[in-house]
XYZ file of C-alpha atoms in Angstrom:
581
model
C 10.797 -19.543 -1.895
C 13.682 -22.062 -1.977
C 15.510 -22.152 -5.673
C 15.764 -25.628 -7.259
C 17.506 -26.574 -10.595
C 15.663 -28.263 -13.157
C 16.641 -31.756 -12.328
C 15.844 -31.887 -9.011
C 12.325 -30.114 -9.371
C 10.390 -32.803 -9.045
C 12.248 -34.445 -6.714
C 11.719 -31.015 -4.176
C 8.212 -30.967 -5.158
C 7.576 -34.463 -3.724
C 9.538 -33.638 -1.431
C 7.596 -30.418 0.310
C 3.831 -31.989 -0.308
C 4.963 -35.077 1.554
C 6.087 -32.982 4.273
C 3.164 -30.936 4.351
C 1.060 -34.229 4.157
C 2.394 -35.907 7.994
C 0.533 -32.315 9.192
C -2.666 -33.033 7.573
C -1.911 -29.889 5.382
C -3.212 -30.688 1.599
C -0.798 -29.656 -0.872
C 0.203 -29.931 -4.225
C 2.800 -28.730 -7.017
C 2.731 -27.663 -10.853
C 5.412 -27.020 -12.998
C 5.787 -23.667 -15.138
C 3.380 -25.008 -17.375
C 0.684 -25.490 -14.874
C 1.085 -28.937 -15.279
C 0.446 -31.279 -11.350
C 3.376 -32.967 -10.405
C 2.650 -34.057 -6.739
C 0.001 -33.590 -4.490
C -0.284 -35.235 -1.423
C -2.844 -37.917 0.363
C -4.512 -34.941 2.028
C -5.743 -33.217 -1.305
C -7.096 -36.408 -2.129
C -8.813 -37.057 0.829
C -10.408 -33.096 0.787
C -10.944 -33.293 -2.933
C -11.608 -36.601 -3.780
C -9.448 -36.321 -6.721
C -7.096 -39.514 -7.735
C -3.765 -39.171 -8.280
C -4.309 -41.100 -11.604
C -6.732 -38.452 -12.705
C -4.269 -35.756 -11.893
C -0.818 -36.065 -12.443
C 0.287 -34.301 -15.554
C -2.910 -32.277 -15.525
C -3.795 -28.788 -15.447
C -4.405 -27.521 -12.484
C -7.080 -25.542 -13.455
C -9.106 -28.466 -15.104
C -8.268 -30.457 -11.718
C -8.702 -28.200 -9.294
C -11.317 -25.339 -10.950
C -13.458 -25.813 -8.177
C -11.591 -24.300 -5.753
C -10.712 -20.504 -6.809
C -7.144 -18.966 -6.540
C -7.468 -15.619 -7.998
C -5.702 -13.945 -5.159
C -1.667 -15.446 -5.398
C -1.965 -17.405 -8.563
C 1.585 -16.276 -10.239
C 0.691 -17.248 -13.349
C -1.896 -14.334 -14.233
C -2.758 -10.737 -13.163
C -4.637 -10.602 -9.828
C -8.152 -10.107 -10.033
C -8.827 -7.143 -7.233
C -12.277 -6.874 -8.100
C -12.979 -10.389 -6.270
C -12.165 -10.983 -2.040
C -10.640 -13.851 -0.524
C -12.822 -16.751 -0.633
C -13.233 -19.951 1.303
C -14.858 -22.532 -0.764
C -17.235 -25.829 0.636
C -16.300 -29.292 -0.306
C -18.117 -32.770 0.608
C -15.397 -35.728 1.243
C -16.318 -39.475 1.255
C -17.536 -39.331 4.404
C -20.155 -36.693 3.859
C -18.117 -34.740 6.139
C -18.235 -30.182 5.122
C -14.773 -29.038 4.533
C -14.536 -24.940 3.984
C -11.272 -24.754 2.006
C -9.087 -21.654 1.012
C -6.141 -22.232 -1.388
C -2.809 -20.547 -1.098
C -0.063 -20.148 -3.421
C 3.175 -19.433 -3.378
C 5.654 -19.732 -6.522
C 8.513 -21.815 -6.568
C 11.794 -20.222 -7.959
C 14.602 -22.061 -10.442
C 18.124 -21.068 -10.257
C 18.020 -18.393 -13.537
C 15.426 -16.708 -10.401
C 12.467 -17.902 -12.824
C 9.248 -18.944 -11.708
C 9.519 -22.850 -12.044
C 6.255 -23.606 -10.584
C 3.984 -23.076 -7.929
C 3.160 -24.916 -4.444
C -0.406 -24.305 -3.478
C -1.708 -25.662 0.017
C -5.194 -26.143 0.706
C -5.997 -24.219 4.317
C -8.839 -26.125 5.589
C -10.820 -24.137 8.478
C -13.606 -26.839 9.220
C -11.858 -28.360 12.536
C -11.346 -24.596 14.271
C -14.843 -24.133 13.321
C -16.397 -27.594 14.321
C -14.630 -27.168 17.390
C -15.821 -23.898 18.224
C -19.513 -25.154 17.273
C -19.271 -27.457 20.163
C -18.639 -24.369 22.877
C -22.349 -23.848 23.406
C -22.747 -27.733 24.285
C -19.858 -29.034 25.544
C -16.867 -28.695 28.489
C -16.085 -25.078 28.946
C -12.289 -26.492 28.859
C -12.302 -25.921 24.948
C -12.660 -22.406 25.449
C -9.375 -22.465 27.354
C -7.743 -23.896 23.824
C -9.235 -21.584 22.198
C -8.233 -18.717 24.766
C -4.232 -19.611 23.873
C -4.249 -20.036 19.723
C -2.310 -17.380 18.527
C -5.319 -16.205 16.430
C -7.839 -13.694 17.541
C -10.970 -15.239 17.621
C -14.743 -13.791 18.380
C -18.296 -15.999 18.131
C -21.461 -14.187 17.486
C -25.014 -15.345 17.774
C -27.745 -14.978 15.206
C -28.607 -11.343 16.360
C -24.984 -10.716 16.095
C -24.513 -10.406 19.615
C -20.509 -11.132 20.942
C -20.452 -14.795 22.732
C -17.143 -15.261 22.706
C -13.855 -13.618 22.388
C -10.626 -15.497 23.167
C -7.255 -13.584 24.833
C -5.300 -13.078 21.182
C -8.330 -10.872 20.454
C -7.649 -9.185 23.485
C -4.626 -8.134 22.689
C -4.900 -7.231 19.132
C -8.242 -5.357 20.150
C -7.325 -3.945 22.847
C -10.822 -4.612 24.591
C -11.398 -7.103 27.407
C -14.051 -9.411 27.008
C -16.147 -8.043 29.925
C -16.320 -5.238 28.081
C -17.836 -6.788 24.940
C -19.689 -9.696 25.800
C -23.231 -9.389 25.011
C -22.536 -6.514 22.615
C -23.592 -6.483 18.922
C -20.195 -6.886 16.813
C -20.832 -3.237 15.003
C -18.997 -2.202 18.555
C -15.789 -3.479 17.313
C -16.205 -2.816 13.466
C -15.498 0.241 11.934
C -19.097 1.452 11.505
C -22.206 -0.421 10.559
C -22.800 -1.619 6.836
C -18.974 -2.082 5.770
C -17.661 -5.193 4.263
C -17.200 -7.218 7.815
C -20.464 -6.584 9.018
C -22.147 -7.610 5.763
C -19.760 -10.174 5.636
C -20.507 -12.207 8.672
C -24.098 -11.250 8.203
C -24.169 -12.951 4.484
C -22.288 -16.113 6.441
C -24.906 -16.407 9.085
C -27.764 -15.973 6.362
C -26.178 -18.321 3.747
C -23.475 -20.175 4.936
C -21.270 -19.888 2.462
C -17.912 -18.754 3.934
C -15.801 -15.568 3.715
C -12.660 -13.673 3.647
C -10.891 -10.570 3.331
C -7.214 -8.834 3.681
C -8.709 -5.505 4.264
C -10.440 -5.125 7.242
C -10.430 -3.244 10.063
C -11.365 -3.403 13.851
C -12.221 0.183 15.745
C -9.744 0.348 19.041
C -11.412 1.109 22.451
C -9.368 5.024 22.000
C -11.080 4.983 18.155
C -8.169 4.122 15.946
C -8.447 1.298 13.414
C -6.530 -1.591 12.944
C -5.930 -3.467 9.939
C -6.599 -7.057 10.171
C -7.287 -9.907 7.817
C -10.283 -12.156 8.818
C -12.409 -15.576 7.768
C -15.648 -15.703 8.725
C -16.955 -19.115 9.176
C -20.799 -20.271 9.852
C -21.185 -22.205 13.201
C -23.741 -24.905 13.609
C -25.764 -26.209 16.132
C -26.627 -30.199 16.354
C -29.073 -30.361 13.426
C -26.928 -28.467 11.329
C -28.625 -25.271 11.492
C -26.835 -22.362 11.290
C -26.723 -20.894 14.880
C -24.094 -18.021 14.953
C -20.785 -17.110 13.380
C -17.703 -16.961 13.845
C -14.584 -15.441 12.796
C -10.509 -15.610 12.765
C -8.354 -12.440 12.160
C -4.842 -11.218 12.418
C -3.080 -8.133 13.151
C -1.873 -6.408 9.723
C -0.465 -3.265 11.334
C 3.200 -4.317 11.215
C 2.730 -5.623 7.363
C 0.896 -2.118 6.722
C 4.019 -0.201 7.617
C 6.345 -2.831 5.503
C 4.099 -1.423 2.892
C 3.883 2.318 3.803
C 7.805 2.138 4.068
C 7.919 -0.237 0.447
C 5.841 1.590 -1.715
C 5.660 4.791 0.541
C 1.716 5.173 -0.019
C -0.480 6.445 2.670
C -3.949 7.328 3.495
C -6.141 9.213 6.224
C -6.485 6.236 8.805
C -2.548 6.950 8.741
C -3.303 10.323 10.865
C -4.593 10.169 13.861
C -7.077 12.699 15.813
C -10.879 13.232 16.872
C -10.014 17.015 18.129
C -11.983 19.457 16.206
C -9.067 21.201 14.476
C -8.007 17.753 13.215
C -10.949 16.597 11.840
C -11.493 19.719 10.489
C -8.192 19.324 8.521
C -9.277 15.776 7.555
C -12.659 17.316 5.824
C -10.168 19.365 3.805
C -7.526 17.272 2.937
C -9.638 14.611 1.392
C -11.386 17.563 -0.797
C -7.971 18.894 -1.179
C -5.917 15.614 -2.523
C -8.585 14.914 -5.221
C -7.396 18.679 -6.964
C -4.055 19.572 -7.849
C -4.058 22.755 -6.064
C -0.741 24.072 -4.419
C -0.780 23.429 -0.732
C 0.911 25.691 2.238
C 1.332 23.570 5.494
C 2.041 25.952 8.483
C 2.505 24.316 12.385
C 5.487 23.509 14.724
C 8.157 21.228 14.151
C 6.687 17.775 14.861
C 3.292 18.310 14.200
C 3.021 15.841 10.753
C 3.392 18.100 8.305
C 6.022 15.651 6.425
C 3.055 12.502 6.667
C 0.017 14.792 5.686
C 2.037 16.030 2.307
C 2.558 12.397 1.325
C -1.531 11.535 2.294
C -2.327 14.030 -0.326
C -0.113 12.731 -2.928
C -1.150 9.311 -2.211
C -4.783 10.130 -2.367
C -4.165 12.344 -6.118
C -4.513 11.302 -9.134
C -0.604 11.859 -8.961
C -0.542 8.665 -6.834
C 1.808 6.745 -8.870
C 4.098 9.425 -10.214
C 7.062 10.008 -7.873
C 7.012 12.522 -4.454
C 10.049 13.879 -4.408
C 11.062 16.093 -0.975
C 13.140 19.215 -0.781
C 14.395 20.306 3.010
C 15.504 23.608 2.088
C 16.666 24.000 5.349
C 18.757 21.437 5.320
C 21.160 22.135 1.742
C 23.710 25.337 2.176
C 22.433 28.094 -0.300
C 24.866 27.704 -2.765
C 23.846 24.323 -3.692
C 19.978 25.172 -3.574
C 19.626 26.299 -7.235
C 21.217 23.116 -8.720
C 19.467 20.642 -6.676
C 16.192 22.484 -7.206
C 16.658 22.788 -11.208
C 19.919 20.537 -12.056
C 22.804 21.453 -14.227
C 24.228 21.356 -17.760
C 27.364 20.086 -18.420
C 29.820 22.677 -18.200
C 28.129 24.879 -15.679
C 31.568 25.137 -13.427
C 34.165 23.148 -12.563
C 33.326 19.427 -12.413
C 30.407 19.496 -14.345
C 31.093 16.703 -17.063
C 27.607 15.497 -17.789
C 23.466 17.108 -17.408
C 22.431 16.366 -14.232
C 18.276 16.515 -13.812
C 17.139 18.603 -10.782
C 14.372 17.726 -7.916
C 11.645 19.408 -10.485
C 12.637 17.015 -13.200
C 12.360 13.964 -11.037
C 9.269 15.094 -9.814
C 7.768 15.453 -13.356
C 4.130 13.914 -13.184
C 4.171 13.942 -9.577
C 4.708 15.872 -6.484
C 7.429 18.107 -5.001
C 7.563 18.797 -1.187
C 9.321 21.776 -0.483
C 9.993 21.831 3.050
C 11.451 24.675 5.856
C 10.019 26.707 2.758
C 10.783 29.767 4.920
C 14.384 29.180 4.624
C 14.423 29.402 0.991
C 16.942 31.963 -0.244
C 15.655 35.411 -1.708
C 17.483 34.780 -5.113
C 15.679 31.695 -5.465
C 12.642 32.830 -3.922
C 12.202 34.527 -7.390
C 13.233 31.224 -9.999
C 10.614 29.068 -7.995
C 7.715 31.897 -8.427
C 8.615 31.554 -12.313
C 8.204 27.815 -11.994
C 5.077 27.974 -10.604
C 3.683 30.634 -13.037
C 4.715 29.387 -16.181
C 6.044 25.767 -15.611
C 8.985 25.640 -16.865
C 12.958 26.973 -15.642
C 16.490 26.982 -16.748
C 18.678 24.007 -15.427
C 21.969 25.793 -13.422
C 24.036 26.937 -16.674
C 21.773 25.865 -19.704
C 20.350 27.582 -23.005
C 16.732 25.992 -22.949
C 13.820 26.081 -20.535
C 12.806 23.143 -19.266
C 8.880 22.292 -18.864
C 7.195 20.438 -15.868
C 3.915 19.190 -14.671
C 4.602 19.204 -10.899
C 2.688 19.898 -8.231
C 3.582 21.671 -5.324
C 3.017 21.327 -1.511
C 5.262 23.114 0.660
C 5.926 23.319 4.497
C 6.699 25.357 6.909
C 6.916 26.288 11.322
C 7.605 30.107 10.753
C 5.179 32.434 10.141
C 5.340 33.572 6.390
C 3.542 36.887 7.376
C 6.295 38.262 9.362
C 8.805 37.060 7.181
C 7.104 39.052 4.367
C 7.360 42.259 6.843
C 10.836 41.405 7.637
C 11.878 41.374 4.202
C 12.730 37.601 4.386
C 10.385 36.438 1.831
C 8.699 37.458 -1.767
C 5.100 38.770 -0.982
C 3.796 37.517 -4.648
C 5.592 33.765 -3.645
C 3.682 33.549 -0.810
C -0.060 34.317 -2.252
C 1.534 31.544 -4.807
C 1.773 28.883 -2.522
C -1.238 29.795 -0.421
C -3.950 28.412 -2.498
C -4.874 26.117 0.205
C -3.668 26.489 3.442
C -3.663 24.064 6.382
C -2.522 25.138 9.889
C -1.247 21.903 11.789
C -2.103 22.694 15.612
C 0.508 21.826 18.371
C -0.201 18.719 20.441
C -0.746 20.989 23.277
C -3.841 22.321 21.485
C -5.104 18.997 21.324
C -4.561 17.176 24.070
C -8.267 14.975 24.239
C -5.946 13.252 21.472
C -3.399 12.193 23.549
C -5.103 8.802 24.695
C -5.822 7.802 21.132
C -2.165 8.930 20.156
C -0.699 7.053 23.147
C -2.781 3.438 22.504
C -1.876 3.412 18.475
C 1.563 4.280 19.104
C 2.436 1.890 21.391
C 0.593 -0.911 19.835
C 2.583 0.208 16.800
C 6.183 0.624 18.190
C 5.608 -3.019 20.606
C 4.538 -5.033 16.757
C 7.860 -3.400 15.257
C 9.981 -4.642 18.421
C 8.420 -8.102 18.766
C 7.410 -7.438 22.100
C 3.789 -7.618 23.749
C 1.723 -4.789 23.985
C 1.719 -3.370 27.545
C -0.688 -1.586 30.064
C -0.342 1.525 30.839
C -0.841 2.296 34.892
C -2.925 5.594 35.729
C 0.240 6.826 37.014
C 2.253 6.877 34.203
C -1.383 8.044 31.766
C -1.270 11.082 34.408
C 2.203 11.785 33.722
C 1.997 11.431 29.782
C -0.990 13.746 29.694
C 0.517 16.403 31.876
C 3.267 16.953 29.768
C 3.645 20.354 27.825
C 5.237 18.719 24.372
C 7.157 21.295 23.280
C 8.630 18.782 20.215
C 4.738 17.370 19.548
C 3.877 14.205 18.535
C 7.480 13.394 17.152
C 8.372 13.836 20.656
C 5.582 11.628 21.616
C 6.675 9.024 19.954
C 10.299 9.107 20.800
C 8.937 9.190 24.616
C 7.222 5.974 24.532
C 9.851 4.378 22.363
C 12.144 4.901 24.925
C 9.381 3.512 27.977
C 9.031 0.270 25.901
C 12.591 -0.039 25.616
C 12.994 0.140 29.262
C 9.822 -1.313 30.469
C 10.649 -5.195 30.763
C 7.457 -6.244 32.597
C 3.390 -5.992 31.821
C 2.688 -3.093 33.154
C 4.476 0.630 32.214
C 5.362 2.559 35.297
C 6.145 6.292 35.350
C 9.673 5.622 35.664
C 9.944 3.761 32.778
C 9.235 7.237 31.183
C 12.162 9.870 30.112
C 13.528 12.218 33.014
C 12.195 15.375 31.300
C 8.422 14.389 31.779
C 8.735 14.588 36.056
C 10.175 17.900 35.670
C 8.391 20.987 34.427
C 9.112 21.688 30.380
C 10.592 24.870 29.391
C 8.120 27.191 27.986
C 8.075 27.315 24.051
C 7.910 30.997 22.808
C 4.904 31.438 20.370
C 6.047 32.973 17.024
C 3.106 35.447 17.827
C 4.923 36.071 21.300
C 5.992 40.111 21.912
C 9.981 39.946 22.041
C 10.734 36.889 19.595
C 14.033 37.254 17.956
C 14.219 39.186 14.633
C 17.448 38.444 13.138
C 20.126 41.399 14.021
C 17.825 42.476 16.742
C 19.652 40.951 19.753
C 19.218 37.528 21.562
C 16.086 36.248 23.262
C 15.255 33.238 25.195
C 15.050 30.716 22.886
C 18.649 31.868 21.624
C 20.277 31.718 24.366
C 18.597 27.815 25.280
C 20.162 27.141 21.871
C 23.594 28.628 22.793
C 23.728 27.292 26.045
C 22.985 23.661 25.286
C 25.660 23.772 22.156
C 28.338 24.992 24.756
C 27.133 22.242 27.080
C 27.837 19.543 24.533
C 30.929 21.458 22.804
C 28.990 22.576 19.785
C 27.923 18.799 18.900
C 24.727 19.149 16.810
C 23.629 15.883 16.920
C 24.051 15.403 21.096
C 22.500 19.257 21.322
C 19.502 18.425 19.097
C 18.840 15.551 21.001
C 18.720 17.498 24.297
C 16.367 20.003 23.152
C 14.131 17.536 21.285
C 14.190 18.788 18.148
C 15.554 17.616 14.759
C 18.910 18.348 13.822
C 18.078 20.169 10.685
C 16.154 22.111 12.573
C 18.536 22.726 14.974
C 21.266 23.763 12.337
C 18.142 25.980 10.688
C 17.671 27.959 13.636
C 21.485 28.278 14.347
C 20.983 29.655 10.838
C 18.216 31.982 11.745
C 20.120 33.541 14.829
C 23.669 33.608 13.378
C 24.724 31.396 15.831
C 28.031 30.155 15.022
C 31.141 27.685 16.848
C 32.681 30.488 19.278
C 36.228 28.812 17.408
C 35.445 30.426 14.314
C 34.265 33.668 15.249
């Protein structure tokens, strides 16, 4: 909010409620000590409250009546209540369902100063809409271009109206709703919206929440915040509801990437295999047992280790991630356990390790097939007894960390190779999870396709697209050799080409309208064991390098696959720049 010095406070104050007031918005200001010092000729007309009775008050005596336990910055939030509109009763006799919102107002030291609160009253939208069962059908048509998604039900609950923002945030038509009971659009029957707009239909008292959700025609969910409003018919009996909601996907990733918390509605899947590994990981996060995820690069290994430490009781200790694939071998060991000063030359001070940060929490180790021999055996005494020596020091160190690690080679034959510690494996297998390819799960691929462009189109600003059959056709026959990563870097780059309402198959990459090279299964009869000779997938690797003179990042890019992963396979097959050979 806008920073004032003390002076001119009150001045600003006035200032904003008058403002505020030529839009029929109430409003009103308090200072640091909750004390009014404006509110404007809309308040007063909502409230009946003179400004002789309030200036200088506290708001709370003054305006008690009308709860603010959601933004008030003055005291902790109170969770364990919802969003709630509140009925007034003006002069006129006239019902006014009120919701007050707050927002603090900063002074120059970056102190709270004071607050501005505006009253949101919702009665017009919903005396209007009350009039759509008696009156010109022309008011639907204002309704139809609000920016607001907005649906009506009857007293059954039966859909009577849904307007073209709900549409779009939906993604149903309203031919395809219209004289359906709500539950069709809500998550499942019985949760807090249905009960919601049942309790406003039965009592007519009205409602809110921030955390709802509306099921997508393909069966994701999407987060919305909603009012739900009573509607009326002539006599003033209550006839129907209705209610107002707003997309919250965009603000749920601001969130996700703030405070880097996630939960299961962040996966997506109805295939067998993934629901199966739903089942388990919501058993699975409530435990602290070590976790092994196994699947191909892409697959969400990276987002289903930070759903399990979100959904722990390790929740608000750190996650810290490891890509051992990623650090050269020689610096493994000090980034794993840290340093003491003196350890070699440069070491002036301790220096904590990625198993002291993690402390409390989590620690993803990931590519944990890459993981040197040498330190293969420090990690298996980390895990047995908890504790380690720092790179150089005199005195173990203890932890309380929990471990999930990752990896797309097969442990088994890297145990038979030689490649990794036998007893480090049946260490990290407590649980295991196998991630299954996108190809093996392909009666995803609708659900995939609707949330991730509805996703990707809210973080570019841009409206949400159809898709035409021909370019579904194309996006389903498509091998994925990179999985859903790949997925979503496909229809990133459709939406950045697409410029009109409709997505064509040529707004989709080159490399889906010709046939995918064949990914060789780790399983497969001939894959490459290191110093046993080149095989197909090492010579693709060579000969895209040499194609793009041994740029990483350009070669990575053509073969759809990360770059650490790129440099981990060049790694794998001692593939090195033909300059330095």
């Amino acid at each position: 909010m806008t920073l004032f010095d003390e002076p001119a406070f009150t001045i600003a104050c006035a200032q904003w409620v008058s403002l505020l007031d030529q839009l029929d918005i109430g409003a009103f200001t308090i200072d640091r000590r909750r004390r009014i010092t404006s509110f404007n000729q809309s308040v007063q007309a909502l409230t009946g409250v003179h400004p002789e009775t309030a200036m200088g008050k506290d708001c709370r005596w003054v305006f008690g009546m009308i709860p603010c336990y959601m933004e008030c910055p003055f005291h902790e939030v109170d969770h364990s209540q919802p969003e709630a509109s509140v009925e007034l009763v003006d002069s006129d006799s006239c019902r006014h369902y009120v919701t007050r919102i707050a927002t603090p107002l900063y002074g120059t030291n970056h102190q709270i100063a004071g607050c501005l609160t505006i009253l949101h009253d919702h009665s017009p939208l919903a005396n209007l809409v009350n009039k759509l069962n008696y009156e010109k059908r022309s008011l639907k048509l204002i309704l139809d271009n609000l920016d607001i998604g907005i649906f009506t039900v009857n007293r059954g609950g039966l859909l009577t109206f849904f307007n073209q923002a709900a549409e779009k945030i939906s993604g149903y038509t309203r031919r395809q709703l219209l004289g359906k009971h709500c539950n069709h659009i809500f998550q499942a029957e019985g949760n807090h919206d249905t009960a919601f707009l049942k309790a406003v239909m039965r009592d007519g008292n009205p409602r809110s929440t921030s955390q709802g959700g509306i099921k997508a025609p393909q069966g994701e969910t999407i987060p919305i915040k909603a009012n739900y409003l009573p509607l009326r018919n002539e006599k003033g009996e209550i006839c129907g509801g209705l209610a107002t909601f707003q997309d919250l996907t965009l603000i749920h990733q601001l969130n996700q990437a703030i405070h880097d918390r996630y939960t299961f509605h962040d996966m997506i899947g109805k295939a067998p295999a993934m629901l199966k590994i739903f089942e388990m990981t919501t058993v699975v996060a409530a435990t602290d047992a070590t976790v092994l995820l196994e699947g191909p690069t892409g697959t969400g290994k990276d987002l289903l280790a930070k759903i399990i430490h979100s959904n722990s009781r390790r929740a608000d200790k750190p996650m810290v991630k490891v890509n051992c694939a990623a650090l050269p071998d020689s610096l493994l060991e000090s980034e794993f356990f840290g340093y003491a000063k003196g350890a070699f030359t440069g070491a002036d001070k301790d220096k904590p390790g990625r198993f002291t940060e993690a402390d409390g929490g989590t620690i993803f180790l990931d590519e944990i097939g890459d993981l040197p021999l040498s330190l293969q055996a420090k990690l298996l005494r980390v895990i047995e007894e908890k504790e380690f020596y720092p790179l150089g020091g005199r005195q173990t160190r203890k932890v309380d960390v929990r471990i999930i690690s990752a990896t797309n080679q097969d442990l088994a034959r890297l145990i038979s190779e030689g490649r990794f510690r036998e007893d480090l494996y049946y260490r990290l297998n407590v649980v295991r999870i196998d991630l299954p390819p996108l190809k093996d799960r392909l009666s995803d691929l609708p659900m995939l396709i609707a949330y991730m462009v509805r996703r990707l189109c809210l973080a570019m600003g841009k409206p949400v697209p159809t898709i035409s059959q021909e370019a579904m056709e194309t996006l389903l026959k498509y091998d994925y050799p990179g999985n859903v990563r790949e997925l979503e870097n496909i229809l990133e780059h459709a939406l950045i080409i697409c410029r009109e309402k409709r997505m064509r198959p040529d707004h989709l990459p080159e490399q889906l309208h010709r046939k995918p090279f064949r990914r060789i299964s780790r399983n497969e009869p001939g894959r490459l064991n290191v110093g046993k000779g080149e095989d197909a997938e090492r010579r693709r690797i060579l000969q895209a390098l040499r194609q793009h003179q041994w740029n990483r990042q350009q070669t990575a890019k053509a073969l759809h696959m990360d770059r650490t992963t790129l440099w981990r396979k060049m790694k794998q097959y001692h593939i090195l720049p033909e300059s330095t050979r």
